[in-house]
Tab-separated table of C-alpha atoms and ligand atoms in Angstrom:
chain	number	residue	atom	x	y	z
A	306	UNK	CA	16.840	46.797	-82.853
A	307	UNK	CA	19.869	44.903	-81.609
A	308	UNK	CA	21.766	42.160	-83.404
A	309	UNK	CA	25.082	40.829	-82.171
A	310	UNK	CA	25.239	43.768	-79.774
A	311	UNK	CA	24.944	46.400	-82.555
A	312	UNK	CA	22.009	48.577	-83.441
A	313	UNK	CA	20.570	47.817	-86.868
A	314	UNK	CA	18.035	49.557	-89.035
A	315	UNK	CA	16.272	47.167	-91.382
A	316	UNK	CA	17.295	48.981	-94.579
A	317	UNK	CA	19.683	51.897	-94.894
A	318	UNK	CA	21.967	53.861	-97.218
A	319	UNK	CA	25.616	52.843	-97.140
A	320	UNK	CA	27.479	55.390	-95.015
A	321	UNK	CA	29.436	57.660	-97.365
A	322	UNK	CA	27.778	56.302	-100.508
A	323	UNK	CA	24.109	57.155	-101.025
A	324	UNK	CA	24.075	55.241	-104.314
A	325	UNK	CA	24.180	51.963	-102.374
A	326	UNK	CA	21.294	50.591	-100.323
A	327	UNK	CA	22.156	48.051	-97.632
A	328	UNK	CA	20.112	45.277	-96.062
A	329	UNK	CA	20.705	42.164	-93.997
A	330	UNK	CA	20.626	39.168	-96.346
A	331	UNK	CA	18.151	37.082	-94.354
A	332	UNK	CA	19.001	33.836	-96.146
A	333	UNK	CA	22.119	33.532	-94.008
A	334	UNK	CA	20.427	33.985	-90.653
A	335	UNK	CA	20.789	32.782	-87.981
A	336	UNK	CA	24.168	31.412	-88.972
A	337	UNK	CA	25.869	34.517	-90.266
A	338	UNK	CA	25.078	38.231	-90.324
A	339	UNK	CA	25.640	39.146	-93.969
A	340	UNK	CA	25.081	42.695	-95.214
A	341	UNK	CA	24.098	42.930	-98.862
A	342	UNK	CA	24.729	45.944	-101.107
A	343	UNK	CA	21.899	46.748	-103.498
A	344	UNK	CA	23.168	48.940	-106.324
A	345	UNK	CA	20.533	48.515	-109.034
A	346	UNK	CA	16.831	47.891	-109.491
A	347	UNK	CA	17.815	44.403	-110.684
A	348	UNK	CA	19.518	43.750	-107.335
A	349	UNK	CA	16.353	44.833	-105.532
A	350	UNK	CA	14.190	42.598	-107.726
A	351	UNK	CA	16.388	39.564	-107.016
A	352	UNK	CA	16.561	40.325	-103.292
A	353	UNK	CA	12.762	40.429	-103.095
A	354	UNK	CA	12.063	37.487	-105.400
A	355	UNK	CA	14.663	35.198	-103.822
A	356	UNK	CA	13.803	36.349	-100.311
A	357	UNK	CA	17.123	37.847	-99.236
A	358	UNK	CA	14.666	40.297	-97.740
A	359	UNK	CA	11.042	39.612	-96.983
A	360	UNK	CA	8.007	40.716	-95.012
A	361	UNK	CA	5.493	43.182	-96.392
A	362	UNK	CA	6.811	46.491	-94.950
A	363	UNK	CA	10.428	45.727	-95.821
A	364	UNK	CA	9.490	44.533	-99.311
A	365	UNK	CA	7.672	47.847	-99.813
A	366	UNK	CA	10.530	49.972	-98.520
A	367	UNK	CA	13.093	48.049	-100.574
A	368	UNK	CA	10.962	48.464	-103.688
A	369	UNK	CA	10.798	52.217	-103.031
A	370	UNK	CA	14.606	52.292	-102.957
A	371	UNK	CA	14.517	50.123	-106.093
A	372	UNK	CA	12.803	52.970	-107.948
A	373	UNK	CA	15.461	55.359	-106.670
A	374	UNK	CA	18.227	53.012	-107.867
A	375	UNK	CA	16.500	52.634	-111.244
A	376	UNK	CA	16.607	56.411	-111.599
A	377	UNK	CA	20.321	56.424	-110.765
A	378	UNK	CA	20.715	53.979	-113.655
A	379	UNK	CA	18.558	56.157	-115.922
A	380	UNK	CA	21.354	58.419	-117.191
A	381	UNK	CA	21.527	58.557	-121.003
A	382	UNK	CA	18.122	56.938	-121.522
A	383	UNK	CA	16.089	58.640	-124.254
A	384	UNK	CA	12.942	58.768	-122.207
A	385	UNK	CA	13.752	58.207	-118.519
A	386	UNK	CA	10.068	58.540	-117.556
A	387	UNK	CA	8.941	55.725	-119.845
A	388	UNK	CA	11.952	53.622	-118.916
A	389	UNK	CA	11.118	54.071	-115.230
A	390	UNK	CA	7.494	53.019	-115.767
A	391	UNK	CA	8.681	49.786	-117.403
A	392	UNK	CA	11.124	49.064	-114.587
A	393	UNK	CA	8.400	49.804	-112.021
A	394	UNK	CA	6.018	47.378	-113.707
A	395	UNK	CA	8.701	44.721	-113.779
A	396	UNK	CA	9.673	45.268	-110.135
A	397	UNK	CA	6.037	44.712	-109.169
A	398	UNK	CA	6.255	41.180	-110.541
A	399	UNK	CA	8.885	40.137	-107.961
A	400	UNK	CA	6.246	38.722	-105.567
A	401	UNK	CA	2.444	38.855	-105.728
A	402	UNK	CA	0.953	38.880	-102.220
A	403	UNK	CA	2.364	41.691	-100.044
A	404	UNK	CA	0.448	44.820	-101.021
A	405	UNK	CA	3.268	47.140	-99.918
A	406	UNK	CA	5.269	46.139	-102.989
A	407	UNK	CA	2.694	47.712	-105.292
A	408	UNK	CA	1.681	50.691	-103.187
A	409	UNK	CA	5.252	51.800	-102.412
A	410	UNK	CA	6.327	51.554	-106.057
A	411	UNK	CA	3.282	53.570	-107.143
A	412	UNK	CA	3.927	56.112	-104.414
A	413	UNK	CA	7.536	56.787	-105.462
A	414	UNK	CA	6.702	56.815	-109.184
A	415	UNK	CA	3.906	59.321	-108.460
A	416	UNK	CA	6.253	61.485	-106.412
A	417	UNK	CA	8.751	61.819	-109.255
A	418	UNK	CA	6.393	61.910	-112.222
A	419	UNK	CA	5.921	65.674	-112.275
A	420	UNK	CA	9.656	66.363	-112.230
A	421	UNK	CA	11.435	67.296	-115.440
A	422	UNK	CA	15.085	66.553	-114.789
A	423	UNK	CA	16.581	63.193	-113.928
A	424	UNK	CA	18.624	64.692	-111.085
A	425	UNK	CA	15.537	66.080	-109.379
A	426	UNK	CA	13.661	62.809	-109.950
A	427	UNK	CA	16.471	60.961	-108.193
A	428	UNK	CA	16.351	63.358	-105.256
A	429	UNK	CA	12.575	63.096	-104.947
A	430	UNK	CA	12.676	59.296	-105.147
A	431	UNK	CA	15.247	59.097	-102.390
A	432	UNK	CA	13.267	61.501	-100.224
A	433	UNK	CA	10.107	59.457	-100.693
A	434	UNK	CA	11.838	56.136	-99.964
A	435	UNK	CA	13.323	57.568	-96.765
A	436	UNK	CA	9.912	58.937	-95.830
A	437	UNK	CA	8.388	55.471	-96.231
A	438	UNK	CA	11.096	54.034	-93.978
A	439	UNK	CA	10.376	56.704	-91.343
A	440	UNK	CA	6.632	56.122	-91.494
A	441	UNK	CA	6.998	52.356	-91.174
A	442	UNK	CA	9.298	52.727	-88.199
A	443	UNK	CA	6.825	55.028	-86.478
A	444	UNK	CA	3.913	52.687	-87.286
A	445	UNK	CA	5.722	49.767	-85.685
A	446	UNK	CA	6.516	51.853	-82.616
A	447	UNK	CA	2.870	52.820	-82.235
A	448	UNK	CA	1.675	49.247	-82.788
A	449	UNK	CA	3.920	48.378	-79.845
A	450	UNK	CA	2.265	51.053	-77.701
A	451	UNK	CA	-1.284	50.030	-78.655
A	452	UNK	CA	-0.591	46.314	-78.298
A	453	UNK	CA	1.097	46.614	-74.912
A	454	UNK	CA	-2.112	46.967	-72.822
A	455	UNK	CA	-3.351	43.630	-74.203
A	456	UNK	CA	-0.297	41.931	-72.760
A	457	UNK	CA	-0.452	43.955	-69.539
A	458	UNK	CA	-4.030	42.900	-68.968
A	459	UNK	CA	-3.215	39.204	-69.280
A	460	UNK	CA	-0.178	39.669	-67.079
A	461	UNK	CA	-2.364	41.247	-64.361
A	462	UNK	CA	-4.888	38.434	-64.663
A	463	UNK	CA	-2.099	35.864	-64.343
A	464	UNK	CA	-0.605	37.756	-61.402
A	465	UNK	CA	2.734	38.244	-63.090
A	466	UNK	CA	3.104	34.709	-64.482
A	467	UNK	CA	4.639	34.875	-67.980
A	468	UNK	CA	2.230	35.802	-70.749
A	469	UNK	CA	2.413	33.118	-73.453
A	470	UNK	CA	2.156	34.510	-76.961
A	471	UNK	CA	2.115	32.350	-80.060
A	472	UNK	CA	3.418	33.833	-83.292
A	473	UNK	CA	3.842	32.537	-86.805
A	474	UNK	CA	6.459	33.344	-89.440
A	475	UNK	CA	8.492	36.493	-88.846
A	476	UNK	CA	6.690	39.758	-88.321
A	477	UNK	CA	9.632	41.167	-86.426
A	478	UNK	CA	12.097	43.957	-87.127
A	479	UNK	CA	13.645	41.948	-89.943
A	480	UNK	CA	10.339	42.025	-91.814
A	481	UNK	CA	9.330	45.551	-90.937
A	482	UNK	CA	11.289	48.668	-90.187
A	483	UNK	CA	12.418	48.361	-86.591
A	484	UNK	CA	10.421	46.756	-83.708
A	485	UNK	CA	8.336	44.630	-86.081
A	486	UNK	CA	4.569	44.480	-86.113
A	487	UNK	CA	3.571	41.336	-84.192
A	488	UNK	CA	6.742	41.541	-82.127
A	489	UNK	CA	6.427	45.246	-81.267
A	490	UNK	CA	4.046	44.735	-78.285
A	491	UNK	CA	6.232	41.842	-77.125
A	492	UNK	CA	9.412	43.935	-77.190
A	493	UNK	CA	7.580	46.776	-75.459
A	494	UNK	CA	6.304	44.456	-72.691
A	495	UNK	CA	9.760	42.929	-72.266
A	496	UNK	CA	11.260	46.415	-72.014
A	497	UNK	CA	8.759	47.247	-69.256
A	498	UNK	CA	9.759	44.164	-67.301
A	499	UNK	CA	6.525	42.233	-67.922
A	500	UNK	CA	7.362	38.527	-68.135
A	501	UNK	CA	6.550	37.322	-71.667
A	502	UNK	CA	7.256	34.054	-73.396
A	503	UNK	CA	6.811	33.473	-77.125
A	504	UNK	CA	5.885	30.197	-78.788
A	505	UNK	CA	7.710	30.445	-82.116
A	506	UNK	CA	6.245	28.402	-84.966
A	507	UNK	CA	8.960	26.898	-87.122
A	508	UNK	CA	7.062	28.096	-90.261
A	509	UNK	CA	7.838	25.502	-92.887
A	510	UNK	CA	9.045	25.450	-95.557
A	511	UNK	CA	11.194	28.620	-95.334
A	512	UNK	CA	11.499	28.477	-91.552
A	513	UNK	CA	11.079	32.195	-90.931
A	514	UNK	CA	10.094	31.325	-87.355
A	515	UNK	CA	12.979	29.078	-86.385
A	516	UNK	CA	15.564	31.023	-88.347
A	517	UNK	CA	14.478	34.627	-87.989
A	518	UNK	CA	11.969	35.157	-85.168
A	519	UNK	CA	13.909	32.931	-82.771
A	520	UNK	CA	17.123	34.767	-83.671
A	521	UNK	CA	15.539	38.173	-83.189
A	522	UNK	CA	14.052	37.273	-79.816
A	523	UNK	CA	17.307	35.690	-78.688
A	524	UNK	CA	19.288	38.797	-79.717
A	525	UNK	CA	16.951	40.941	-77.660
A	526	UNK	CA	16.778	38.682	-74.606
A	527	UNK	CA	13.112	37.668	-74.940
A	528	UNK	CA	12.176	34.204	-73.695
A	529	UNK	CA	10.879	31.871	-76.429
A	530	UNK	CA	10.334	28.232	-77.277
A	531	UNK	CA	10.554	26.880	-80.784
A	532	UNK	CA	7.680	24.606	-81.807
A	533	UNK	CA	6.852	22.637	-84.936
A	534	UNK	CA	4.087	24.220	-86.992
A	535	UNK	CA	1.438	21.749	-85.949
A	536	UNK	CA	1.894	22.206	-82.210
A	537	UNK	CA	-0.158	25.372	-81.651
A	538	UNK	CA	-3.578	23.698	-81.439
A	539	UNK	CA	-2.339	21.236	-78.836
A	540	UNK	CA	-0.867	24.036	-76.710
A	541	UNK	CA	-4.078	26.035	-76.940
A	542	UNK	CA	-6.161	23.037	-75.818
A	543	UNK	CA	-4.001	22.817	-72.732
A	544	UNK	CA	-4.272	26.488	-71.805
A	545	UNK	CA	-0.668	27.213	-72.682
A	546	UNK	CA	-1.319	30.075	-75.102
A	547	UNK	CA	-2.733	33.383	-73.814
A	548	UNK	CA	-2.943	35.018	-77.204
A	549	UNK	CA	-1.930	34.563	-80.815
A	550	UNK	CA	-0.194	37.564	-82.335
A	551	UNK	CA	0.686	37.559	-86.034
A	552	UNK	CA	1.451	40.056	-88.787
A	553	UNK	CA	-0.101	40.514	-92.185
A	554	UNK	CA	1.015	40.745	-95.793
A	555	UNK	CA	-2.276	42.174	-96.964
A	556	UNK	CA	-5.487	42.940	-95.090
A	557	UNK	CA	-8.736	43.802	-96.831
A	558	UNK	CA	-11.172	46.563	-95.927
A	559	UNK	CA	-13.423	44.056	-94.207
A	560	UNK	CA	-10.559	42.638	-92.185
A	561	UNK	CA	-9.640	39.416	-93.983
A	562	UNK	CA	-5.956	38.801	-93.387
A	563	UNK	CA	-3.473	37.280	-95.827
A	564	UNK	CA	-0.446	36.066	-93.962
A	565	UNK	CA	2.100	33.265	-94.089
A	566	UNK	CA	0.644	29.861	-94.904
A	567	UNK	CA	-0.565	28.206	-91.715
A	568	UNK	CA	-1.909	31.380	-90.121
A	569	UNK	CA	-5.498	30.342	-90.912
A	570	UNK	CA	-5.060	27.045	-89.067
A	571	UNK	CA	-3.802	28.913	-86.000
A	572	UNK	CA	-6.845	31.168	-86.162
A	573	UNK	CA	-9.173	28.159	-86.324
A	574	UNK	CA	-7.497	26.543	-83.355
A	575	UNK	CA	-7.584	29.844	-81.443
A	576	UNK	CA	-11.299	30.250	-82.169
A	577	UNK	CA	-12.041	26.708	-81.012
A	578	UNK	CA	-10.188	27.316	-77.761
A	579	UNK	CA	-11.372	30.898	-77.104
A	580	UNK	CA	-7.820	32.196	-77.376
A	581	UNK	CA	-7.702	35.801	-78.669
A	582	UNK	CA	-6.235	36.062	-82.148
A	583	UNK	CA	-4.682	39.475	-82.866
A	584	UNK	CA	-3.219	40.744	-86.107
A	585	UNK	CA	-0.690	43.587	-85.876
A	586	UNK	CA	-0.349	45.611	-89.051
A	587	UNK	CA	0.614	49.026	-90.300
A	588	UNK	CA	-2.105	50.569	-92.481
A	589	UNK	CA	0.414	50.394	-95.340
A	590	UNK	CA	-0.473	46.719	-95.626
A	591	UNK	CA	-4.218	47.304	-95.926
A	592	UNK	CA	-5.402	46.910	-99.498
A	593	UNK	CA	-8.100	49.586	-99.701
A	594	UNK	CA	-9.344	48.195	-103.001
A	595	UNK	CA	-10.143	44.667	-101.857
A	596	UNK	CA	-12.972	43.392	-99.703
A	597	UNK	CA	-13.024	39.615	-100.013
A	598	UNK	CA	-9.572	38.297	-99.220
A	599	UNK	CA	-10.269	34.652	-99.987
A	600	UNK	CA	-11.325	35.319	-103.569
A	601	UNK	CA	-9.402	38.453	-104.425
A	602	UNK	CA	-5.912	38.196	-102.945
A	603	UNK	CA	-3.371	36.487	-105.164
A	604	UNK	CA	-1.599	33.818	-103.183
A	605	UNK	CA	1.993	33.236	-104.148
A	606	UNK	CA	2.937	29.721	-105.161
A	607	UNK	CA	6.616	29.116	-104.741
A	608	UNK	CA	8.866	26.486	-106.294
A	609	UNK	CA	8.559	22.869	-105.220
A	610	UNK	CA	12.239	22.665	-104.270
A	611	UNK	CA	11.407	24.392	-100.981
A	612	UNK	CA	9.590	21.199	-99.944
A	613	UNK	CA	11.797	18.656	-101.648
A	614	UNK	CA	15.150	19.902	-100.381
A	615	UNK	CA	16.670	21.535	-97.388
A	616	UNK	CA	19.370	24.113	-98.020
A	617	UNK	CA	21.852	24.169	-95.198
A	618	UNK	CA	24.507	26.840	-94.748
A	619	UNK	CA	27.524	25.375	-93.066
A	620	UNK	CA	31.221	26.245	-92.928
A	621	UNK	CA	30.672	29.161	-95.291
A	622	UNK	CA	28.798	27.307	-97.992
A	623	UNK	CA	25.313	26.200	-98.938
A	624	UNK	CA	24.588	22.498	-99.206
A	625	UNK	CA	21.359	21.090	-100.581
A	626	UNK	CA	19.919	17.883	-99.102
A	627	UNK	CA	16.868	15.989	-100.368
A	628	UNK	CA	14.140	15.622	-97.748
A	629	UNK	CA	11.469	14.021	-99.941
A	630	UNK	CA	11.270	11.920	-103.093
A	631	UNK	CA	12.333	14.141	-105.971
A	632	UNK	CA	9.443	12.667	-108.029
A	633	UNK	CA	6.766	13.955	-105.652
A	634	UNK	CA	4.287	16.431	-107.056
A	635	UNK	CA	4.408	19.551	-104.872
A	636	UNK	CA	2.035	22.385	-104.064
A	637	UNK	CA	3.794	25.185	-102.212
A	638	UNK	CA	1.350	27.982	-101.393
A	639	UNK	CA	3.141	30.789	-99.553
A	640	UNK	CA	0.156	32.415	-97.838
A	641	UNK	CA	-3.402	31.842	-96.716
A	642	UNK	CA	-6.276	34.095	-95.825
A	643	UNK	CA	-7.794	34.184	-92.347
A	644	UNK	CA	-11.392	35.393	-92.591
A	645	UNK	CA	-12.227	38.449	-90.509
A	646	UNK	CA	-14.656	36.503	-88.307
A	647	UNK	CA	-11.716	34.630	-86.753
A	648	UNK	CA	-9.770	37.788	-85.909
A	649	UNK	CA	-10.319	39.210	-82.413
A	650	UNK	CA	-8.873	42.623	-83.294
A	651	UNK	CA	-6.447	44.408	-85.577
A	652	UNK	CA	-3.642	46.356	-83.891
A	653	UNK	CA	-2.718	49.318	-86.087
A	654	UNK	CA	-0.642	52.472	-85.721
A	655	UNK	CA	-3.850	54.339	-84.871
A	656	UNK	CA	-5.059	51.881	-82.263
A	657	UNK	CA	-7.152	48.732	-82.094
A	658	UNK	CA	-10.173	48.048	-84.232
A	659	UNK	CA	-12.468	45.176	-85.042
A	660	UNK	CA	-11.760	43.253	-88.216
A	661	UNK	CA	-14.714	44.794	-89.976
A	662	UNK	CA	-15.292	47.573	-92.454
A	663	UNK	CA	-16.903	50.213	-90.240
A	664	UNK	CA	-14.410	49.798	-87.459
A	665	UNK	CA	-11.445	49.995	-89.874
A	666	UNK	CA	-12.836	53.138	-91.537
A	667	UNK	CA	-13.446	54.721	-88.128
A	668	UNK	CA	-9.688	54.603	-87.589
A	669	UNK	CA	-8.881	55.585	-91.161
A	670	UNK	CA	-11.737	57.903	-92.221
A	671	UNK	CA	-9.678	59.458	-95.021
A	672	UNK	CA	-9.681	56.071	-96.788
A	673	UNK	CA	-13.436	55.729	-96.704
A	674	UNK	CA	-14.896	55.701	-100.205
A	675	UNK	CA	-17.543	58.371	-100.845
A	676	UNK	CA	-20.251	55.724	-101.129
A	677	UNK	CA	-19.786	52.658	-98.952
B	415	MRU	O1	7.035	35.136	-97.343
B	415	MRU	P1	7.382	36.194	-96.334
B	415	MRU	O2	8.418	35.744	-95.374
B	415	MRU	O3	7.685	37.516	-96.991
B	415	MRU	O4	6.028	36.392	-95.524
B	415	MRU	C1	5.960	37.249	-94.429
B	415	MRU	C2	4.843	36.897	-93.547
B	415	MRU	O5	3.884	36.297	-93.938
B	415	MRU	C3	4.935	37.329	-92.131
B	415	MRU	O6	4.199	36.457	-91.334
B	415	MRU	C4	4.491	38.680	-91.798
B	415	MRU	O7	3.511	38.675	-90.832
B	415	MRU	C5	3.967	39.574	-92.799
B	415	MRU	S1	5.045	40.881	-92.945
B	415	MRU	C6	5.076	41.681	-91.426
């Protein structure tokens, strides 16, 4: 996708130096476009934990490259295989909710585990990481294709008036690999000349909406309006939202959706106002081992400073300002789970399905357990 007039991938190898992985450091957006070099598994861990990069598909892809970088660091280790397993375990502890972190690490470790020499392990790890990137990009593209008719239908019904889409957090190309998940149908509609307008939730406390989604849409010429997190219900009551379209950090086999904190409240408001609530997700963020999202998905709790202070990047430096009493006790849950019954449909790379077990397994029969 485009940023400042240039085409960007979401994660890539440094041209001329395949031992360096590059990403956009999202902490600086929208104020500055900073490219970060990741040269070790420790760099990848920090980038994920401290949210230089974020969003389930990108976290997964970065972690896959993290395993590759760990192998590049593995020279001279007595038992590179054992050392890699320890690093992999540690990398998994960077954040708890996005399932891609765990599945991508396991996938790359599995791909290299049968190899004897470190050199071949490195090659295999790189191949696998690049394959993950390619698959994610293709998934996002297809989500765009499958989501487009939903927007087209509303546009027809409204006789060409702009289709108003509410989104939460950032499930755009910064979070995924190109196009985004929730944003993919929007970009596709915009490309086709269908008038679309996005209500962008601010997404406190990290402001992924106001800082990232707004920036992305602006860079790509899509009309949007920034709203405070609590505005969605009001807009829905007044017929100003045609659909809600969000992403997912982890979806269970019965269609419960873990996503950025506040998503559940949007789903409740959408249900109350008969506004369709769609979740766009690549199958890489389905956790095939979990059914009940409310009880079985670990919800990240982040530090209280995110609510007590505001970090502002200005004139090339970060400044921290208090925005609450420092003594306040804080609970900062990063995600919530929207129960399947509130989800109108899931938009996946294989098409649309209901948020329910049978419908999900119809699209992904190879994932169906022998006895269901
Ligand atoms: O904490 P983050 O920014 O990593 O959380 C990301 C989200 O929750 C996004 O809303 C997104 O939908 C999931 S990743 C496409």
